[in-house]
XYZ file of C-alpha atoms in Angstrom:
752
model
C 9.958 -78.189 -41.515
C 8.075 -79.314 -38.502
C 10.250 -82.032 -36.784
C 13.211 -81.290 -36.608
C 14.844 -84.935 -37.145
C 11.610 -85.727 -39.934
C 13.400 -87.236 -43.219
C 10.176 -86.812 -46.320
C 11.840 -89.468 -48.023
C 11.459 -92.333 -45.364
C 8.413 -94.558 -45.509
C 6.062 -92.039 -44.269
C 2.568 -91.407 -44.926
C 3.274 -89.314 -48.293
C 3.874 -92.295 -50.137
C 0.566 -93.676 -49.761
C -1.275 -92.556 -52.821
C -4.435 -90.368 -52.874
C -5.346 -92.155 -56.396
C -6.002 -94.848 -54.226
C -8.474 -93.635 -51.090
C -11.844 -92.295 -51.734
C -12.947 -89.862 -48.973
C -13.870 -93.031 -46.308
C -10.430 -94.951 -46.730
C -9.039 -92.045 -46.310
C -10.935 -90.998 -43.069
C -9.786 -94.454 -41.879
C -6.478 -93.298 -41.601
C -6.718 -90.989 -39.221
C -9.792 -91.989 -37.087
C -8.781 -93.638 -33.330
C -10.568 -97.282 -34.218
C -14.358 -96.901 -31.967
C -14.166 -93.872 -31.108
C -14.980 -89.861 -32.963
C -10.948 -89.132 -32.360
C -8.890 -88.287 -35.643
C -4.975 -87.524 -35.028
C -3.336 -85.396 -37.466
C 0.064 -86.780 -38.767
C 1.161 -87.835 -35.758
C 2.827 -90.504 -37.060
C 4.199 -89.940 -40.031
C 7.866 -88.839 -40.607
C 9.759 -87.475 -42.708
C 6.826 -84.143 -41.798
C 7.111 -80.394 -42.651
C 4.691 -77.476 -41.889
C 2.835 -78.072 -45.531
C 2.694 -81.155 -44.946
C 0.781 -81.081 -42.217
C -1.278 -78.289 -43.896
C -2.455 -80.070 -46.747
C -3.277 -83.062 -43.639
C -5.188 -81.250 -41.686
C -7.018 -80.353 -45.162
C -7.124 -83.834 -46.069
C -9.165 -84.502 -42.758
C -11.718 -81.747 -43.258
C -12.452 -83.069 -47.033
C -12.759 -87.024 -45.640
C -15.473 -85.164 -42.624
C -16.972 -83.433 -44.969
C -17.341 -85.642 -47.878
C -18.786 -88.604 -45.270
C -21.433 -86.197 -43.663
C -19.057 -86.535 -39.857
C -19.830 -82.896 -40.945
C -22.662 -80.611 -42.238
C -22.795 -77.733 -43.737
C -25.458 -75.661 -41.865
C -27.628 -75.254 -44.941
C -28.085 -79.626 -45.058
C -31.515 -80.616 -43.264
C -30.090 -83.532 -41.333
C -28.116 -82.048 -38.641
C -25.596 -84.674 -37.149
C -25.981 -82.970 -33.772
C -27.803 -84.651 -30.710
C -31.485 -82.939 -30.640
C -30.708 -80.575 -33.215
C -27.896 -78.709 -31.535
C -24.829 -77.789 -33.648
C -22.300 -80.583 -33.460
C -19.249 -80.041 -30.954
C -15.814 -80.094 -32.413
C -12.282 -80.136 -30.110
C -9.485 -79.167 -31.899
C -6.267 -79.898 -29.291
C -2.934 -78.084 -30.668
C -2.953 -74.313 -31.984
C 0.200 -75.110 -34.223
C 0.344 -75.101 -37.666
C -2.533 -78.397 -38.374
C -4.498 -77.509 -36.161
C -5.446 -73.702 -36.973
C -5.169 -75.285 -40.692
C -8.207 -77.751 -39.824
C -9.545 -74.933 -37.963
C -9.726 -72.812 -40.825
C -10.666 -75.160 -43.286
C -14.068 -75.921 -40.951
C -14.846 -72.212 -41.332
C -14.305 -72.243 -44.831
C -16.855 -75.020 -45.310
C -19.382 -73.925 -43.200
C -20.321 -76.522 -41.267
C -22.488 -76.114 -38.417
C -20.175 -76.740 -35.509
C -19.337 -75.110 -32.257
C -15.508 -75.404 -32.390
C -13.488 -75.011 -29.486
C -9.337 -75.036 -30.016
C -6.318 -75.714 -26.833
C -3.407 -74.557 -27.298
C -1.053 -75.657 -24.466
C 1.096 -72.601 -24.581
C 1.072 -68.690 -24.887
C 0.005 -68.357 -27.797
C -1.166 -69.686 -31.499
C 2.099 -71.353 -33.754
C 3.679 -71.629 -30.541
C 7.173 -72.748 -31.587
C 8.085 -70.471 -34.625
C 6.490 -67.531 -32.955
C 9.572 -65.229 -33.490
C 12.075 -67.659 -34.545
C 14.296 -65.551 -36.829
C 17.142 -67.751 -37.081
C 15.245 -70.724 -39.108
C 13.651 -71.126 -42.625
C 10.859 -72.371 -43.802
C 10.232 -72.979 -47.610
C 7.223 -75.293 -48.636
C 8.958 -76.992 -51.485
C 12.742 -77.307 -50.609
C 13.022 -81.068 -49.719
C 11.252 -82.213 -52.620
C 13.695 -81.032 -54.526
C 15.436 -81.722 -57.502
C 11.784 -82.315 -58.704
C 10.068 -79.744 -60.984
C 9.265 -76.731 -58.722
C 10.593 -77.575 -56.024
C 12.114 -74.019 -55.138
C 9.023 -72.825 -56.072
C 7.922 -70.189 -53.059
C 4.535 -70.774 -52.533
C 2.699 -73.447 -50.425
C -0.632 -73.152 -52.842
C -3.432 -73.530 -50.366
C -6.545 -72.908 -50.847
C -6.686 -72.547 -46.671
C -3.635 -70.513 -44.697
C -1.810 -69.925 -47.630
C 2.018 -68.616 -47.138
C 5.453 -68.240 -48.689
C 8.906 -69.034 -47.911
C 10.388 -66.330 -45.621
C 11.800 -66.752 -42.022
C 9.819 -69.168 -39.707
C 8.685 -65.558 -37.599
C 7.613 -64.719 -40.842
C 5.480 -67.277 -42.120
C 3.911 -67.132 -38.465
C 2.771 -63.854 -38.968
C 2.204 -64.443 -42.476
C -0.472 -67.403 -41.339
C -2.155 -65.562 -38.783
C -3.183 -62.830 -41.546
C -4.973 -65.384 -43.199
C -6.291 -66.758 -39.987
C -7.758 -63.489 -38.891
C -9.904 -62.591 -42.210
C -11.009 -66.450 -42.082
C -11.950 -66.340 -38.862
C -13.548 -62.977 -39.468
C -15.235 -63.560 -42.541
C -17.222 -66.925 -40.886
C -17.763 -64.846 -37.606
C -19.769 -61.760 -39.180
C -21.827 -64.595 -41.056
C -21.685 -67.768 -39.063
C -23.881 -68.203 -35.939
C -22.241 -71.219 -34.139
C -19.608 -69.966 -31.604
C -15.729 -70.699 -31.777
C -13.561 -70.330 -28.624
C -10.202 -70.322 -28.274
C -7.877 -71.533 -24.894
C -4.370 -70.945 -24.336
C -1.979 -71.487 -21.863
C -4.152 -74.901 -21.450
C -1.650 -76.777 -19.686
C -3.794 -79.388 -18.153
C -6.430 -81.108 -21.162
C -7.228 -84.337 -20.297
C -9.713 -86.131 -23.225
C -11.530 -89.381 -21.787
C -14.108 -91.965 -22.839
C -17.622 -91.798 -20.939
C -20.362 -93.444 -21.592
C -21.601 -97.239 -21.257
C -19.962 -98.084 -24.369
C -17.074 -95.441 -23.883
C -17.544 -94.215 -26.848
C -19.042 -90.925 -25.868
C -15.972 -87.879 -25.151
C -15.319 -85.387 -23.046
C -12.254 -82.894 -22.392
C -11.454 -81.613 -18.870
C -8.954 -78.530 -19.762
C -7.991 -75.959 -17.644
C -6.919 -72.547 -19.428
C -7.058 -68.766 -20.392
C -10.092 -68.113 -22.858
C -8.575 -65.603 -25.635
C -10.266 -63.947 -28.778
C -9.875 -65.983 -31.438
C -9.277 -63.520 -33.922
C -5.736 -62.683 -32.652
C -4.780 -65.389 -30.045
C -4.098 -62.622 -27.570
C -6.657 -60.391 -26.271
C -8.317 -61.951 -23.146
C -12.222 -63.324 -23.044
C -13.569 -62.138 -19.618
C -15.947 -65.103 -17.958
C -19.155 -62.792 -19.264
C -17.884 -63.783 -22.961
C -17.549 -60.518 -24.265
C -14.214 -58.627 -25.293
C -12.002 -57.621 -22.835
C -10.612 -54.153 -23.017
C -7.536 -54.782 -21.506
C -4.981 -57.735 -21.715
C -5.816 -59.093 -18.322
C -5.652 -62.761 -18.409
C -8.982 -65.088 -16.333
C -7.652 -69.158 -16.271
C -10.689 -71.251 -15.821
C -11.203 -74.844 -15.372
C -14.182 -76.880 -16.953
C -14.930 -80.229 -18.938
C -17.679 -80.403 -21.626
C -18.377 -83.043 -24.098
C -17.626 -83.102 -28.015
C -19.065 -85.000 -30.599
C -15.625 -84.817 -32.317
C -11.954 -84.693 -31.716
C -9.293 -83.729 -33.423
C -5.511 -84.245 -32.391
C -3.026 -82.256 -33.671
C -0.420 -82.318 -31.066
C 2.652 -82.626 -32.806
C 5.976 -84.215 -31.442
C 6.537 -83.848 -28.375
C 9.246 -82.285 -27.211
C 13.058 -82.933 -28.451
C 15.248 -85.417 -26.811
C 18.489 -84.969 -25.182
C 18.611 -81.031 -25.340
C 17.315 -77.713 -23.745
C 18.104 -75.573 -27.106
C 14.988 -76.255 -29.251
C 15.628 -76.210 -32.965
C 13.144 -73.326 -33.212
C 14.867 -71.507 -30.842
C 17.207 -68.726 -31.953
C 20.612 -69.141 -31.419
C 23.639 -67.867 -33.198
C 25.533 -70.614 -35.763
C 25.024 -69.229 -38.139
C 26.860 -66.012 -37.666
C 30.648 -65.366 -38.087
C 32.315 -65.258 -34.890
C 33.417 -62.007 -33.798
C 36.111 -63.047 -31.202
C 38.104 -63.851 -34.318
C 38.811 -67.405 -32.812
C 37.929 -70.301 -35.220
C 35.655 -72.844 -32.825
C 35.108 -76.277 -32.488
C 31.451 -77.576 -32.463
C 30.250 -81.200 -32.310
C 26.987 -82.055 -34.315
C 25.055 -85.284 -33.081
C 22.537 -86.625 -34.396
C 21.424 -88.571 -37.902
C 17.926 -86.646 -38.946
C 17.169 -83.211 -41.289
C 17.680 -81.020 -38.127
C 21.067 -82.087 -37.282
C 22.566 -82.033 -41.188
C 20.885 -78.230 -41.212
C 22.578 -77.075 -38.375
C 26.090 -78.437 -39.594
C 25.161 -76.332 -42.826
C 24.306 -73.292 -41.148
C 27.997 -73.445 -38.853
C 30.514 -74.368 -42.593
C 28.604 -72.981 -45.408
C 28.933 -68.693 -45.125
C 25.761 -67.001 -46.087
C 23.875 -70.692 -45.730
C 20.137 -69.552 -46.777
C 17.998 -72.935 -47.092
C 16.067 -71.870 -49.496
C 18.725 -69.654 -51.444
C 22.040 -72.747 -51.011
C 20.748 -75.312 -54.345
C 19.752 -72.488 -56.547
C 22.688 -70.658 -55.802
C 25.327 -74.020 -55.925
C 22.905 -75.678 -58.663
C 22.328 -72.751 -60.950
C 23.017 -73.603 -64.725
C 23.704 -76.798 -64.094
C 20.909 -78.614 -66.059
C 22.011 -82.000 -66.652
C 23.650 -82.513 -63.613
C 19.611 -81.153 -61.508
C 18.332 -84.377 -64.785
C 20.536 -86.753 -63.144
C 20.044 -86.085 -59.788
C 16.061 -86.381 -60.384
C 16.649 -89.708 -61.515
C 18.522 -90.426 -58.974
C 16.205 -88.903 -56.651
C 13.224 -91.539 -57.979
C 15.819 -94.643 -57.624
C 16.903 -94.275 -54.131
C 13.832 -92.648 -52.417
C 10.259 -93.366 -51.368
C 9.129 -96.563 -49.506
C 11.104 -99.033 -51.919
C 13.885 -96.832 -52.100
C 17.105 -98.424 -53.603
C 20.274 -98.671 -51.548
C 23.417 -96.920 -52.580
C 22.598 -93.471 -52.569
C 26.449 -92.940 -51.530
C 28.005 -94.620 -54.294
C 25.511 -93.182 -57.372
C 26.841 -89.538 -56.048
C 30.209 -90.484 -57.000
C 29.289 -92.189 -60.270
C 27.348 -88.961 -61.029
C 30.737 -86.778 -60.021
C 32.539 -89.358 -62.346
C 29.999 -89.445 -64.999
C 29.481 -85.466 -64.952
C 33.225 -84.067 -63.784
C 33.277 -80.249 -65.332
C 29.773 -79.817 -63.994
C 30.408 -81.154 -60.714
C 33.668 -79.640 -59.907
C 32.008 -76.531 -60.758
C 29.065 -77.290 -58.093
C 31.835 -78.504 -55.356
C 33.763 -75.123 -56.228
C 31.000 -73.219 -55.306
C 30.455 -75.036 -52.256
C 34.683 -74.934 -51.164
C 34.488 -70.803 -51.587
C 31.191 -70.989 -49.563
C 33.260 -72.991 -46.365
C 33.371 -70.456 -42.939
C 36.306 -70.040 -41.936
C 35.868 -69.545 -38.466
C 34.673 -72.884 -37.795
C 35.001 -76.580 -37.864
C 32.679 -79.789 -37.141
C 32.739 -82.903 -35.448
C 29.287 -84.879 -36.670
C 28.756 -87.628 -34.208
C 26.742 -90.256 -35.606
C 25.546 -94.140 -34.658
C 26.583 -95.183 -37.485
C 30.447 -96.460 -38.475
C 30.604 -95.429 -41.533
C 29.747 -92.009 -43.345
C 28.441 -93.791 -46.571
C 26.145 -95.539 -43.962
C 24.035 -92.477 -44.009
C 22.697 -92.390 -46.827
C 20.928 -95.909 -46.897
C 17.698 -97.012 -46.507
C 17.835 -98.702 -43.836
C 20.199 -95.611 -41.321
C 18.682 -92.772 -43.040
C 16.695 -90.249 -41.854
C 17.166 -87.013 -44.109
C 15.713 -85.674 -47.187
C 17.351 -86.006 -50.454
C 18.382 -82.889 -50.838
C 19.816 -82.019 -47.295
C 22.553 -85.924 -48.359
C 23.296 -84.055 -51.567
C 24.175 -80.897 -50.213
C 26.396 -82.887 -46.951
C 27.735 -85.054 -49.435
C 28.761 -81.994 -51.611
C 30.255 -80.596 -48.061
C 31.892 -83.824 -47.159
C 34.094 -83.764 -50.624
C 34.983 -80.602 -50.010
C 36.439 -81.336 -46.646
C 33.303 -79.581 -44.549
C 33.132 -81.416 -41.463
C 34.968 -84.950 -39.406
C 33.009 -87.870 -38.949
C 33.012 -89.819 -36.292
C 31.253 -92.433 -34.266
C 32.610 -92.349 -31.069
C 29.571 -90.915 -28.821
C 28.674 -87.209 -28.303
C 29.638 -86.974 -24.688
C 33.225 -88.099 -25.344
C 33.940 -86.019 -28.011
C 32.480 -83.078 -26.163
C 34.651 -83.829 -22.932
C 37.892 -84.380 -25.519
C 37.274 -81.671 -27.298
C 36.890 -79.588 -24.009
C 33.811 -77.795 -25.590
C 31.626 -75.819 -23.549
C 28.176 -77.068 -23.964
C 26.936 -73.980 -26.070
C 28.737 -75.620 -29.018
C 27.368 -78.983 -28.700
C 24.240 -79.553 -31.048
C 21.668 -82.590 -29.704
C 19.347 -83.039 -32.737
C 17.903 -86.776 -31.257
C 14.083 -86.235 -32.464
C 11.334 -85.844 -30.620
C 9.287 -87.871 -27.760
C 5.953 -88.204 -29.807
C 3.888 -90.872 -27.704
C 4.201 -87.745 -24.467
C 2.087 -85.877 -26.140
C -0.655 -88.756 -26.760
C -0.300 -90.008 -23.292
C -0.361 -86.431 -22.063
C -4.129 -85.462 -23.200
C -5.702 -88.746 -23.779
C -6.838 -91.070 -20.866
C -5.136 -95.403 -21.064
C -7.429 -96.767 -22.419
C -8.374 -94.565 -26.135
C -4.268 -94.436 -25.327
C -4.274 -98.252 -25.958
C -6.585 -98.044 -28.457
C -4.203 -96.294 -30.742
C -1.673 -98.230 -29.733
C -3.523 -101.538 -30.493
C -4.524 -99.679 -34.221
C -0.488 -100.247 -34.923
C 1.076 -102.779 -33.485
C -1.989 -105.604 -33.968
C -3.482 -104.215 -37.271
C -1.098 -102.439 -39.403
C 1.828 -99.971 -38.380
C 1.500 -98.053 -40.884
C -2.380 -97.883 -39.380
C -2.559 -94.063 -39.075
C 0.231 -92.597 -42.457
C -1.551 -90.700 -43.627
C -1.398 -89.469 -47.308
C 0.599 -85.320 -47.571
C -0.644 -84.946 -51.535
C -3.575 -83.283 -51.484
C -7.017 -85.410 -52.013
C -9.430 -82.583 -52.377
C -10.694 -80.970 -55.887
C -9.418 -77.191 -57.197
C -11.574 -75.156 -55.259
C -13.110 -76.980 -52.563
C -12.718 -74.332 -49.865
C -13.751 -71.632 -51.476
C -17.863 -72.894 -51.170
C -19.516 -74.645 -48.059
C -20.623 -78.151 -47.655
C -20.086 -81.039 -49.913
C -19.095 -81.574 -53.194
C -21.638 -82.349 -54.921
C -24.240 -80.316 -53.560
C -22.109 -77.487 -54.362
C -24.279 -77.255 -57.415
C -27.576 -76.287 -55.252
C -25.849 -73.141 -54.243
C -27.389 -69.494 -54.889
C -26.383 -68.068 -58.314
C -24.864 -65.269 -55.829
C -22.136 -67.393 -54.633
C -20.550 -69.106 -58.227
C -19.583 -65.210 -59.077
C -17.011 -65.628 -56.439
C -16.305 -69.674 -55.116
C -13.762 -72.277 -55.644
C -10.850 -69.615 -55.787
C -7.143 -71.102 -55.332
C -3.900 -69.303 -54.624
C -3.343 -66.921 -57.586
C 0.281 -65.399 -57.550
C 0.087 -61.167 -57.486
C 2.705 -60.936 -60.549
C 0.604 -63.298 -62.259
C -2.425 -61.436 -61.561
C -0.965 -57.970 -62.994
C 0.080 -58.860 -66.098
C -2.867 -60.807 -67.315
C -4.967 -57.942 -66.071
C -2.365 -55.691 -68.218
C -2.962 -57.635 -71.074
C -6.557 -58.284 -70.358
C -7.094 -54.272 -70.205
C -5.122 -53.406 -73.453
C -6.905 -55.937 -75.425
C -10.468 -54.663 -74.020
C -9.373 -50.975 -74.679
C -8.851 -51.533 -78.166
C -12.543 -53.317 -78.641
C -13.614 -50.783 -76.874
C -13.322 -48.439 -79.560
C -16.098 -50.576 -82.322
C -18.162 -51.458 -79.461
C -20.884 -49.173 -78.129
C -20.194 -47.744 -73.916
C -24.054 -48.534 -72.996
C -23.674 -52.552 -73.415
C -21.435 -54.816 -71.553
C -18.371 -56.187 -73.215
C -15.679 -58.645 -70.737
C -12.353 -59.551 -71.750
C -10.349 -61.995 -69.566
C -7.497 -64.591 -69.655
C -7.502 -67.685 -67.519
C -4.208 -69.572 -67.047
C -3.450 -73.483 -66.203
C -2.978 -75.045 -63.575
C -3.406 -78.045 -60.890
C -4.561 -78.034 -58.063
C -5.308 -81.170 -56.297
C -3.881 -83.626 -59.357
C -6.493 -82.060 -62.141
C -5.959 -79.152 -64.592
C -7.723 -76.603 -63.780
C -8.476 -73.332 -65.700
C -7.980 -70.203 -63.550
C -9.370 -66.782 -63.975
C -6.175 -64.989 -63.875
C -7.607 -61.491 -63.143
C -10.879 -59.838 -63.016
C -12.964 -58.841 -65.916
C -11.785 -56.140 -67.581
C -14.057 -54.176 -70.341
C -17.323 -51.666 -70.365
C -19.895 -51.625 -68.312
C -19.436 -53.760 -66.046
C -21.079 -54.749 -62.793
C -19.817 -55.218 -59.820
C -20.270 -59.593 -60.198
C -17.780 -58.877 -62.773
C -14.663 -57.667 -60.015
C -15.097 -60.641 -57.776
C -13.894 -63.918 -59.804
C -10.316 -63.754 -59.821
C -8.596 -67.120 -58.514
C -11.921 -68.764 -59.535
C -10.979 -72.120 -60.363
C -13.244 -73.914 -63.609
C -13.018 -77.577 -64.871
C -11.293 -77.591 -68.267
C -14.610 -79.437 -70.150
C -16.958 -76.180 -68.817
C -18.167 -73.599 -71.109
C -16.571 -71.951 -73.806
C -13.372 -72.178 -72.590
C -13.672 -75.594 -72.103
C -14.426 -76.052 -75.711
C -11.259 -74.074 -76.716
C -9.028 -76.274 -74.449
C -10.273 -79.662 -75.577
C -9.737 -78.778 -79.198
C -6.873 -76.134 -78.828
C -8.926 -74.523 -81.523
C -10.327 -70.595 -81.529
C -14.266 -70.871 -80.730
C -16.783 -67.811 -81.934
C -20.075 -67.628 -81.884
C -21.789 -67.336 -85.056
C -23.328 -64.589 -86.456
C -26.587 -62.939 -85.025
C -27.134 -66.552 -82.814
C -29.780 -66.680 -80.544
C -28.581 -65.405 -76.953
C -31.655 -67.553 -75.719
C -30.039 -70.348 -77.469
C -26.274 -70.032 -76.410
C -27.617 -69.385 -72.391
C -29.447 -72.940 -72.929
C -26.590 -74.436 -74.971
C -23.986 -73.385 -72.111
C -26.132 -74.204 -69.213
C -27.255 -77.945 -70.885
C -25.049 -81.044 -69.466
C -22.734 -80.634 -72.867
C -21.096 -77.718 -71.501
C -22.735 -77.813 -67.472
C -21.690 -74.106 -67.110
C -23.697 -73.246 -64.122
C -22.022 -76.280 -62.607
C -18.972 -74.361 -62.123
C -20.118 -70.424 -62.414
C -23.093 -68.808 -62.838
C -25.668 -68.983 -65.521
C -24.891 -67.250 -68.379
C -26.472 -63.721 -68.746
C -29.820 -64.137 -71.489
C -28.340 -60.800 -72.803
C -25.074 -62.103 -73.904
C -25.195 -62.062 -78.193
C -21.036 -62.654 -78.420
C -18.850 -64.912 -77.197
C -15.158 -65.919 -78.258
C -12.443 -68.555 -76.807
C -8.704 -68.294 -77.876
C -6.147 -71.144 -76.807
C -3.353 -69.837 -76.036
C -0.790 -73.490 -77.293
C 2.307 -75.013 -76.326
C 3.637 -77.215 -79.246
C 1.878 -80.955 -79.167
C 5.211 -82.724 -79.144
C 6.692 -84.714 -75.797
C 8.999 -83.009 -74.363
C 7.747 -79.413 -75.649
C 5.172 -78.892 -73.661
C 4.351 -78.932 -69.679
C 1.579 -82.408 -69.077
C -0.652 -83.494 -69.640
C -2.393 -80.934 -71.753
C -0.123 -78.444 -74.131
C -2.594 -75.557 -73.595
C -1.457 -72.616 -71.584
C -4.715 -70.490 -70.956
C -7.399 -69.882 -72.369
C -8.511 -65.544 -73.238
C -12.358 -65.672 -72.877
C -14.629 -62.203 -74.620
C -18.058 -61.715 -74.538
C -20.734 -58.764 -75.281
C -24.249 -58.060 -74.792
C -24.348 -55.546 -77.484
C -26.740 -56.360 -80.432
C -25.506 -58.317 -83.312
C -21.937 -57.753 -82.192
C -19.428 -59.650 -84.232
C -15.607 -60.024 -84.041
C -14.551 -60.979 -87.580
C -11.614 -62.643 -89.117
C -9.651 -59.027 -89.702
C -10.363 -58.230 -85.939
C -9.244 -61.791 -84.486
C -6.437 -61.970 -86.785
C -5.034 -58.477 -85.136
C -6.107 -59.769 -81.329
C -3.560 -63.635 -82.234
C -0.977 -60.917 -83.608
C -1.532 -59.366 -80.094
C -1.472 -61.741 -77.569
C 1.592 -63.923 -79.923
C 3.154 -60.711 -78.850
C 2.263 -60.675 -75.272
C 3.339 -64.198 -74.527
C 6.496 -63.804 -76.695
C 7.714 -61.660 -74.297
C 6.691 -63.527 -71.210
C 8.412 -65.537 -72.510
C 11.616 -63.740 -72.629
C 10.787 -62.367 -69.162
C 10.686 -65.871 -68.054
C 14.755 -66.280 -69.081
C 16.118 -62.799 -67.587
C 17.423 -62.249 -63.957
C 14.299 -60.490 -62.018
C 15.162 -59.043 -59.102
C 12.561 -61.069 -56.685
C 10.410 -62.112 -59.278
C 10.530 -65.882 -61.506
C 8.214 -67.626 -63.943
C 9.122 -70.781 -62.117
C 6.816 -74.004 -62.882
C 4.087 -74.828 -59.769
C 5.653 -77.655 -57.856
C 4.221 -81.060 -58.639
C 2.897 -83.206 -56.490
C 1.588 -85.763 -58.736
C 3.434 -87.962 -61.188
C 2.705 -86.115 -64.646
C 0.630 -89.343 -65.372
C -1.369 -88.695 -62.475
C -2.479 -85.115 -63.120
C -5.794 -85.348 -65.222
C -7.748 -82.661 -67.303
C -11.280 -83.418 -66.309
C -14.044 -84.275 -68.841
C -17.642 -85.496 -69.193
C -19.077 -88.221 -71.285
C -20.588 -85.795 -74.240
C -18.707 -84.574 -77.154
C -17.175 -81.541 -77.416
C -18.803 -80.449 -81.045
C -22.332 -82.396 -80.946
C -24.851 -81.174 -83.575
C -26.000 -78.261 -81.113
C -22.204 -77.171 -80.812
C -21.718 -76.853 -84.668
C -25.328 -74.738 -84.912
C -24.723 -71.888 -82.512
C -20.635 -71.855 -82.653
C -17.837 -72.651 -85.120
C -13.998 -73.524 -84.537
C -11.936 -70.707 -86.567
C -9.584 -72.733 -88.273
C -8.465 -70.719 -90.407
C -6.508 -68.592 -88.113
C -3.813 -70.101 -86.332
C -4.100 -69.548 -82.258
C -1.386 -67.759 -80.183
C 1.471 -70.704 -79.322
C 4.878 -70.605 -77.423
C 8.064 -71.567 -78.611
C 8.067 -74.408 -75.723
C 6.916 -75.592 -72.332
C 5.488 -72.368 -70.763
C 3.475 -71.505 -67.961
C 1.630 -68.786 -66.305
C 3.510 -68.464 -62.843
C 5.219 -65.254 -62.508
C 5.348 -64.876 -58.550
C 7.746 -63.276 -55.710
C 11.204 -64.467 -55.340
C 13.536 -64.538 -52.341
C 16.230 -65.960 -54.374
C 18.724 -63.787 -55.086
C 21.676 -65.622 -57.143
C 25.458 -64.651 -55.320
C 27.885 -63.809 -57.933
């Protein structure tokens, strides 16, 4: 959660499809007209931590692809007089830090300065133990919304207390910074307690930028250690505050949403609303507000053992028909074209599914606390108006939960003023919770000159009120932040880079299971293979990143006589059309090299445009004498597989032993082993595992928008038929229905 008053379903940048925007068009949604100033999510309603991180990475993608920022090995350097560009990032929260990490990952030729107003990075959520963050929960009941991993290529995190998420992200940041610092000649400076930061225009055309500031320089690695004036790390933690003024080529504004209105108790400060009373008395609270922040505190005050990331799974467990119906309601009543009448739709739902709804309502009723009562202070007369497009500011999942709480008589709505309710109920100030949103404009006014602020205001009032609304779905392709520079330049990177590039998030339990299977299979094959020659076995899973299906290496290579490079490729992603695995994916058939195939011809074919292996990986070794790819498939019929493709994964085997060949008898044994592996995983998926689940990954795009990349070459041309064969006599391993390899840790533990 970002802005505590936020609603992800109102008109917002997230409803702008990245399918309609190339990098040039997307960049316009960030850029202040006439200036190299870029805003990150400042005017988007309904923002979560994940939304802001995605917007930050989308900006980095657009800046790099449009050559605003260039990879340091490119010949044309954008900075004046050949110097590195000077980039300023104002704001050390989730968006600013993610943008910084994205820039480091892309290896841009720039010196970066990061300014944070408060004493530490990620200051709002530091030590916030009473709030929980979940990357996808606001998308409920969409597929994958209970999945706990953010699935980010940079500064990834999993659902946890806000304070624990901070620890995760700062750990990711430290690793990213160390890796960059060890190889880059560019500079990175961090200033905390930067209470005075002023961005203003200079030059005759007013299109150059200068920042003046007063702040404490810190070590970028930890954000804590002071850096003295001589620039070397300080041995002590004393602070050195300095004032300075410098010109910058590009300024990224990640200033957040400002201070909260009408309250001294910030949403992110620790309090005891969710804890039972210690004095055995029943206390009355007033919760004032019509956004997610208010609804969250209402639920915490009234629902026992409330956890934002667990409550939906606990309340709706086993009620698939009800959840499916809610998905249909969500599609109709959310988004830019949301239909009115959500409250009535929920009333009709309870009538159409009386038994399931009664069970869900009873589960909520049994969880009501007996030591609190809450008056919900609203600006609308009728509670049902809170659900209408004209007045709602609440996410769909919170509206469903609050509706259930209402049906249980869990609170009293009131349109009387908050002050009046406080006075009449004789409440102490600590029992009045105000969640009235934030002062967003104040943050921009604080850091920008009057001229620059007017440019932003004019763009929104004179051009388009939605001028700065930005998508929260990834615009980059899977693996983009796993290599430096632009997408089109990636093919020219060194071969050593390609052995471990284009990595995306891979759950640890999934990697463990893939490793166990491949190690077992390689052990069986090793009995008939020389120990003097390399034998490799690996499993790729099919997963979507950036709206595109890819094949992801699910474990390191297992086998015989492996090199160091064979132990660095886990989590790499490949387009679904490349190499032998691409043939197996596209044909849904087992692909095997022919007996006594020429290693030279096989290597040249894999390097050809038809297979394009060198675009996604190192060139095939000239010593490879045998390749085998076995797809793990789902039933092709509609509703029996996870769209768009009906392939779960691909097992890949290759060998450098002269004359090596896996015949049909051995191949049948491998397929039988794989069938058993898949069957076991399916049974495991349906079992209740303590803190482990095989949840479908979140769908950030509609299924018909997710594509499996192809090229213009036929799958099986004449060259392919001469070197490779489709083994049609053996049926590939097949699942019994929709399935994915996405075993991951989960905090969800259902209450009995």
